[in-house]
PDB file of C-alpha atoms in Angstrom:
ATOM      1  CA  UNK A   1      -9.436 -10.503 -13.046  1.00 38.00           C
ATOM      2  CA  UNK A   2      -6.390 -11.194 -15.595  1.00 39.00           C
ATOM      3  CA  UNK A   3      -3.738 -13.078 -13.218  1.00 44.00           C
ATOM      4  CA  UNK A   4      -1.009 -10.868 -13.781  1.00 48.00           C
ATOM      5  CA  UNK A   5       2.354 -12.541 -14.620  1.00 47.00           C
ATOM      6  CA  UNK A   6       5.663 -10.726 -13.761  1.00 49.00           C
ATOM      7  CA  UNK A   7       8.915 -11.541 -15.451  1.00 50.00           C
ATOM      8  CA  UNK A   8      11.537 -13.549 -13.112  1.00 58.00           C
ATOM      9  CA  UNK A   9      14.005 -10.948 -15.414  1.00 82.00           C
ATOM     10  CA  UNK A  10      15.046  -7.947 -13.429  1.00 88.00           C
ATOM     11  CA  UNK A  11      15.803  -4.716 -15.515  1.00 93.00           C
ATOM     12  CA  UNK A  12      17.144  -1.579 -14.929  1.00 94.00           C
ATOM     13  CA  UNK A  13      14.659   1.105 -15.522  1.00 95.00           C
ATOM     14  CA  UNK A  14      15.776   4.813 -15.075  1.00 96.00           C
ATOM     15  CA  UNK A  15      14.179   6.295 -12.454  1.00 95.00           C
ATOM     16  CA  UNK A  16      12.864   9.316 -14.491  1.00 95.00           C
ATOM     17  CA  UNK A  17      11.019   6.919 -17.208  1.00 95.00           C
ATOM     18  CA  UNK A  18       9.176   5.978 -13.567  1.00 95.00           C
ATOM     19  CA  UNK A  19       5.782   7.465 -12.486  1.00 93.00           C
ATOM     20  CA  UNK A  20       3.240   6.803  -9.082  1.00 90.00           C
ATOM     21  CA  UNK A  21       0.719   4.334  -9.933  1.00 85.00           C
ATOM     22  CA  UNK A  22      -3.458   5.216  -9.238  1.00 80.00           C
ATOM     23  CA  UNK A  23      -3.080   1.727  -7.245  1.00 73.00           C
ATOM     24  CA  UNK A  24      -1.001   2.885  -4.401  1.00 74.00           C
ATOM     25  CA  UNK A  25      -2.948   2.595  -0.405  1.00 70.00           C
ATOM     26  CA  UNK A  26      -0.637   4.468   0.863  1.00 73.00           C
ATOM     27  CA  UNK A  27      -1.271   8.020   1.291  1.00 74.00           C
ATOM     28  CA  UNK A  28       1.454   9.239   3.278  1.00 78.00           C
ATOM     29  CA  UNK A  29       5.006   9.357   3.013  1.00 82.00           C
ATOM     30  CA  UNK A  30       6.913  10.432   6.025  1.00 81.00           C
ATOM     31  CA  UNK A  31      10.251  12.453   5.313  1.00 88.00           C
ATOM     32  CA  UNK A  32      12.266  10.436   8.234  1.00 86.00           C
ATOM     33  CA  UNK A  33      11.274   7.576   6.762  1.00 81.00           C
ATOM     34  CA  UNK A  34      11.654   8.413   3.146  1.00 87.00           C
ATOM     35  CA  UNK A  35      15.719   9.837   4.228  1.00 89.00           C
ATOM     36  CA  UNK A  36      16.151   6.683   6.202  1.00 85.00           C
ATOM     37  CA  UNK A  37      15.249   3.997   3.177  1.00 86.00           C
ATOM     38  CA  UNK A  38      17.487   6.968   0.913  1.00 90.00           C
ATOM     39  CA  UNK A  39      20.426   5.999   3.011  1.00 87.00           C
ATOM     40  CA  UNK A  40      20.068   2.315   3.076  1.00 85.00           C
ATOM     41  CA  UNK A  41      19.910   2.413  -0.335  1.00 88.00           C
ATOM     42  CA  UNK A  42      23.052   4.661  -0.658  1.00 86.00           C
ATOM     43  CA  UNK A  43      24.949   1.540   1.507  1.00 81.00           C
ATOM     44  CA  UNK A  44      23.240  -1.126   0.799  1.00 83.00           C
ATOM     45  CA  UNK A  45      21.335  -0.969  -2.241  1.00 85.00           C
ATOM     46  CA  UNK A  46      17.891  -2.181  -3.272  1.00 86.00           C
ATOM     47  CA  UNK A  47      16.834  -5.795  -1.015  1.00 80.00           C
ATOM     48  CA  UNK A  48      13.612  -6.027  -3.624  1.00 84.00           C
ATOM     49  CA  UNK A  49      13.179  -4.656  -7.135  1.00 90.00           C
ATOM     50  CA  UNK A  50      10.453  -2.339  -7.464  1.00 90.00           C
ATOM     51  CA  UNK A  51       7.130  -3.769  -9.474  1.00 89.00           C
ATOM     52  CA  UNK A  52       6.272  -1.751 -12.775  1.00 90.00           C
ATOM     53  CA  UNK A  53       3.483  -2.331 -15.855  1.00 87.00           C
ATOM     54  CA  UNK A  54       4.349  -0.562 -18.702  1.00 85.00           C
ATOM     55  CA  UNK A  55       2.236   2.339 -19.241  1.00 83.00           C
ATOM     56  CA  UNK A  56       0.741   3.893 -22.441  1.00 80.00           C
ATOM     57  CA  UNK A  57       3.139   6.754 -22.553  1.00 79.00           C
ATOM     58  CA  UNK A  58       6.250   4.211 -23.097  1.00 85.00           C
ATOM     59  CA  UNK A  59       6.934   4.783 -19.093  1.00 89.00           C
ATOM     60  CA  UNK A  60       6.380   2.632 -16.539  1.00 92.00           C
ATOM     61  CA  UNK A  61       3.625   3.085 -13.405  1.00 88.00           C
ATOM     62  CA  UNK A  62       4.587   1.558 -10.046  1.00 88.00           C
ATOM     63  CA  UNK A  63       2.223  -1.224  -9.045  1.00 86.00           C
ATOM     64  CA  UNK A  64       4.573  -1.534  -5.625  1.00 85.00           C
ATOM     65  CA  UNK A  65       7.542   0.106  -4.342  1.00 87.00           C
ATOM     66  CA  UNK A  66       6.777   4.104  -4.661  1.00 88.00           C
ATOM     67  CA  UNK A  67       8.467   4.210  -1.216  1.00 87.00           C
ATOM     68  CA  UNK A  68      12.033   2.870  -3.033  1.00 90.00           C
ATOM     69  CA  UNK A  69      10.954   4.838  -6.306  1.00 94.00           C
ATOM     70  CA  UNK A  70      10.810   8.382  -3.820  1.00 93.00           C
ATOM     71  CA  UNK A  71      13.635   7.087  -1.621  1.00 93.00           C
ATOM     72  CA  UNK A  72      16.059   6.716  -4.816  1.00 95.00           C
ATOM     73  CA  UNK A  73      15.544  10.148  -6.106  1.00 95.00           C
ATOM     74  CA  UNK A  74      16.822  11.519  -2.275  1.00 95.00           C
ATOM     75  CA  UNK A  75      19.396   9.157  -2.615  1.00 94.00           C
ATOM     76  CA  UNK A  76      20.504  10.184  -6.558  1.00 95.00           C
ATOM     77  CA  UNK A  77      19.954   6.527  -7.649  1.00 95.00           C
ATOM     78  CA  UNK A  78      19.362   7.073 -11.606  1.00 95.00           C
ATOM     79  CA  UNK A  79      18.794   3.641 -12.226  1.00 95.00           C
ATOM     80  CA  UNK A  80      16.063   1.282 -10.596  1.00 95.00           C
ATOM     81  CA  UNK A  81      15.996  -2.436 -10.784  1.00 94.00           C
ATOM     82  CA  UNK A  82      12.690  -3.378 -11.459  1.00 93.00           C
ATOM     83  CA  UNK A  83      10.518  -6.406 -12.061  1.00 90.00           C
ATOM     84  CA  UNK A  84       7.701  -5.962 -15.234  1.00 90.00           C
ATOM     85  CA  UNK A  85       4.329  -6.942 -14.751  1.00 84.00           C
ATOM     86  CA  UNK A  86       2.453  -8.418 -18.026  1.00 73.00           C
ATOM     87  CA  UNK A  87       0.753  -5.227 -19.153  1.00 66.00           C
ATOM     88  CA  UNK A  88      -2.293  -7.425 -19.452  1.00 62.00           C
ATOM     89  CA  UNK A  89      -2.839  -7.803 -16.180  1.00 63.00           C
ATOM     90  CA  UNK A  90      -6.393  -5.527 -15.416  1.00 69.00           C
ATOM     91  CA  UNK A  91      -6.437  -2.507 -12.618  1.00 69.00           C
ATOM     92  CA  UNK A  92      -8.227  -5.001 -10.121  1.00 71.00           C
ATOM     93  CA  UNK A  93      -5.162  -7.607 -10.683  1.00 73.00           C
ATOM     94  CA  UNK A  94      -2.745  -4.773 -10.133  1.00 76.00           C
ATOM     95  CA  UNK A  95      -4.609  -2.804  -7.363  1.00 72.00           C
ATOM     96  CA  UNK A  96      -4.326  -6.740  -5.298  1.00 72.00           C
ATOM     97  CA  UNK A  97      -0.511  -6.496  -5.775  1.00 73.00           C
ATOM     98  CA  UNK A  98       0.026  -2.764  -4.115  1.00 71.00           C
ATOM     99  CA  UNK A  99      -2.363  -3.738  -1.248  1.00 71.00           C
ATOM    100  CA  UNK A 100      -0.743  -7.255  -0.658  1.00 71.00           C
ATOM    101  CA  UNK A 101       3.006  -5.754  -1.119  1.00 70.00           C
ATOM    102  CA  UNK A 102       1.920  -2.768   0.946  1.00 64.00           C
ATOM    103  CA  UNK A 103       0.261  -4.682   3.999  1.00 62.00           C
ATOM    104  CA  UNK A 104       3.315  -6.805   4.029  1.00 60.00           C
ATOM    105  CA  UNK A 105       5.167  -3.863   4.485  1.00 59.00           C
ATOM    106  CA  UNK A 106       5.944  -1.614   7.685  1.00 53.00           C
ATOM    107  CA  UNK A 107       4.528   1.404   8.185  1.00 61.00           C
ATOM    108  CA  UNK A 108       1.229   1.250   6.879  1.00 69.00           C
ATOM    109  CA  UNK A 109      -1.059   3.007   9.328  1.00 80.00           C
ATOM    110  CA  UNK A 110      -3.874   0.661  10.460  1.00 83.00           C
ATOM    111  CA  UNK A 111      -6.249   3.066   8.877  1.00 85.00           C
ATOM    112  CA  UNK A 112      -4.712   2.646   5.478  1.00 82.00           C
ATOM    113  CA  UNK A 113      -4.536  -1.159   5.911  1.00 82.00           C
ATOM    114  CA  UNK A 114      -8.611  -0.910   6.820  1.00 87.00           C
ATOM    115  CA  UNK A 115      -9.197   0.718   3.645  1.00 85.00           C
ATOM    116  CA  UNK A 116      -7.032  -1.717   1.435  1.00 81.00           C
ATOM    117  CA  UNK A 117      -8.647  -4.612   3.089  1.00 85.00           C
ATOM    118  CA  UNK A 118     -12.029  -2.918   2.262  1.00 87.00           C
ATOM    119  CA  UNK A 119     -10.363  -2.457  -1.266  1.00 82.00           C
ATOM    120  CA  UNK A 120      -9.765  -6.381  -1.790  1.00 81.00           C
ATOM    121  CA  UNK A 121     -12.964  -7.466  -0.290  1.00 83.00           C
ATOM    122  CA  UNK A 122     -14.866  -5.108  -2.260  1.00 79.00           C
ATOM    123  CA  UNK A 123     -13.528  -6.396  -5.579  1.00 73.00           C
ATOM    124  CA  UNK A 124     -14.821  -9.751  -4.366  1.00 77.00           C
ATOM    125  CA  UNK A 125     -12.367 -11.530  -2.825  1.00 78.00           C
ATOM    126  CA  UNK A 126     -13.258 -13.745   0.079  1.00 83.00           C
ATOM    127  CA  UNK A 127     -12.174 -12.399   3.483  1.00 86.00           C
ATOM    128  CA  UNK A 128     -10.656 -16.004   4.335  1.00 86.00           C
ATOM    129  CA  UNK A 129      -8.929 -15.309   0.989  1.00 82.00           C
ATOM    130  CA  UNK A 130      -7.828 -12.093   2.159  1.00 79.00           C
ATOM    131  CA  UNK A 131      -6.524 -13.486   5.336  1.00 78.00           C
ATOM    132  CA  UNK A 132      -4.933 -16.718   3.560  1.00 77.00           C
ATOM    133  CA  UNK A 133      -3.139 -14.042   1.664  1.00 71.00           C
ATOM    134  CA  UNK A 134      -2.369 -11.968   3.933  1.00 70.00           C
ATOM    135  CA  UNK A 135      -0.848 -14.286   6.504  1.00 68.00           C
ATOM    136  CA  UNK A 136      -3.458 -12.650   8.945  1.00 76.00           C
ATOM    137  CA  UNK A 137      -6.205 -14.107  10.453  1.00 82.00           C
ATOM    138  CA  UNK A 138      -9.840 -13.553   9.595  1.00 87.00           C
ATOM    139  CA  UNK A 139     -10.700 -12.121  12.720  1.00 89.00           C
ATOM    140  CA  UNK A 140      -7.813  -9.196  11.850  1.00 86.00           C
ATOM    141  CA  UNK A 141      -9.451  -9.231   8.748  1.00 87.00           C
ATOM    142  CA  UNK A 142     -12.761  -8.779  10.122  1.00 89.00           C
ATOM    143  CA  UNK A 143     -11.763  -6.163  12.670  1.00 90.00           C
ATOM    144  CA  UNK A 144      -9.871  -4.372   9.731  1.00 89.00           C
ATOM    145  CA  UNK A 145     -13.304  -4.495   7.689  1.00 90.00           C
ATOM    146  CA  UNK A 146     -15.275  -2.572  10.496  1.00 89.00           C
ATOM    147  CA  UNK A 147     -12.845  -0.045  10.901  1.00 89.00           C
ATOM    148  CA  UNK A 148     -12.979   0.817   6.766  1.00 89.00           C
ATOM    149  CA  UNK A 149     -16.877   1.257   7.607  1.00 87.00           C
ATOM    150  CA  UNK A 150     -15.869   4.804  10.030  1.00 89.00           C
ATOM    151  CA  UNK A 151     -16.202   8.003   7.959  1.00 88.00           C
ATOM    152  CA  UNK A 152     -13.149   9.246   7.156  1.00 85.00           C
ATOM    153  CA  UNK A 153     -12.746  11.805   9.745  1.00 87.00           C
ATOM    154  CA  UNK A 154     -12.182   9.228  11.914  1.00 87.00           C
ATOM    155  CA  UNK A 155      -9.793   7.043  10.047  1.00 87.00           C
ATOM    156  CA  UNK A 156      -8.064  10.511  10.126  1.00 86.00           C
ATOM    157  CA  UNK A 157      -7.824  10.879  13.240  1.00 87.00           C
ATOM    158  CA  UNK A 158      -6.576   6.794  13.451  1.00 87.00           C
ATOM    159  CA  UNK A 159      -3.983   7.209  11.433  1.00 84.00           C
ATOM    160  CA  UNK A 160      -2.656  10.332  13.028  1.00 83.00           C
ATOM    161  CA  UNK A 161      -2.496   8.544  16.090  1.00 85.00           C
ATOM    162  CA  UNK A 162      -5.101  10.594  17.471  1.00 89.00           C
ATOM    163  CA  UNK A 163      -7.251   7.698  18.460  1.00 88.00           C
ATOM    164  CA  UNK A 164      -5.997   4.178  19.041  1.00 87.00           C
ATOM    165  CA  UNK A 165      -7.284   1.170  17.057  1.00 85.00           C
ATOM    166  CA  UNK A 166      -8.855  -0.311  19.766  1.00 88.00           C
ATOM    167  CA  UNK A 167     -11.181   2.781  20.074  1.00 88.00           C
ATOM    168  CA  UNK A 168     -11.571   2.895  16.385  1.00 88.00           C
ATOM    169  CA  UNK A 169     -13.077  -1.025  16.787  1.00 86.00           C
ATOM    170  CA  UNK A 170     -15.422   0.568  19.369  1.00 87.00           C
ATOM    171  CA  UNK A 171     -16.156   3.417  17.624  1.00 85.00           C
ATOM    172  CA  UNK A 172     -17.591   1.099  14.230  1.00 84.00           C
ATOM    173  CA  UNK A 173     -20.114  -0.429  16.346  1.00 83.00           C
ATOM    174  CA  UNK A 174     -21.602   2.762  17.152  1.00 78.00           C
ATOM    175  CA  UNK A 175     -22.747   3.368  13.544  1.00 59.00           C
ATOM    176  CA  UNK A 176     -25.970   5.318  15.623  1.00 57.00           C
ATOM    177  CA  UNK A 177     -23.887   7.949  16.589  1.00 50.00           C
ATOM    178  CA  UNK A 178     -22.154   9.587  13.722  1.00 53.00           C
ATOM    179  CA  UNK A 179     -21.302  13.043  15.718  1.00 53.00           C
ATOM    180  CA  UNK A 180     -18.995  11.077  17.638  1.00 52.00           C
ATOM    181  CA  UNK A 181     -17.318   9.565  14.576  1.00 50.00           C
ATOM    182  CA  UNK A 182     -16.961  13.003  12.867  1.00 52.00           C
ATOM    183  CA  UNK A 183     -15.796  15.076  16.016  1.00 50.00           C
TER     184      UNK A 183
END
């Protein structure tokens, strides 16, 4: 994995030159939350720049900050503050940045957390290192890994609030009963 280097300089990039990157662990974007973020961007501006990498078409792909990018469109902001990450970084490094950025932010659903942690560990990171990098306990990482083993239907129910994280943890121990997990 090539360690990504980011410039320390924040540059303004036209919103229209930026597209979502494939590394985003967040799958759903709540319209009300985006509207609130758009209001905040209008009144206070960006508290953190968006992290991007140069794309082959001459534009940029988002590594971290897709919610801010989406909210900037709602707010009518034409240029966004960005930090450009070294384009020599490989997909695994860019995915790690995207996941870590999202796990540190508010409103990532438990199933999304579980999928993101499983991706990091699946790409060779040790659970202990993931925990340290996130500022979480190894127990938290282990629990998310167990939840990530659930079928997609169960993770969707968790993300929709139909089951709690405690129920998901209990279900992760019932691997012999797949019909319960898919219901």
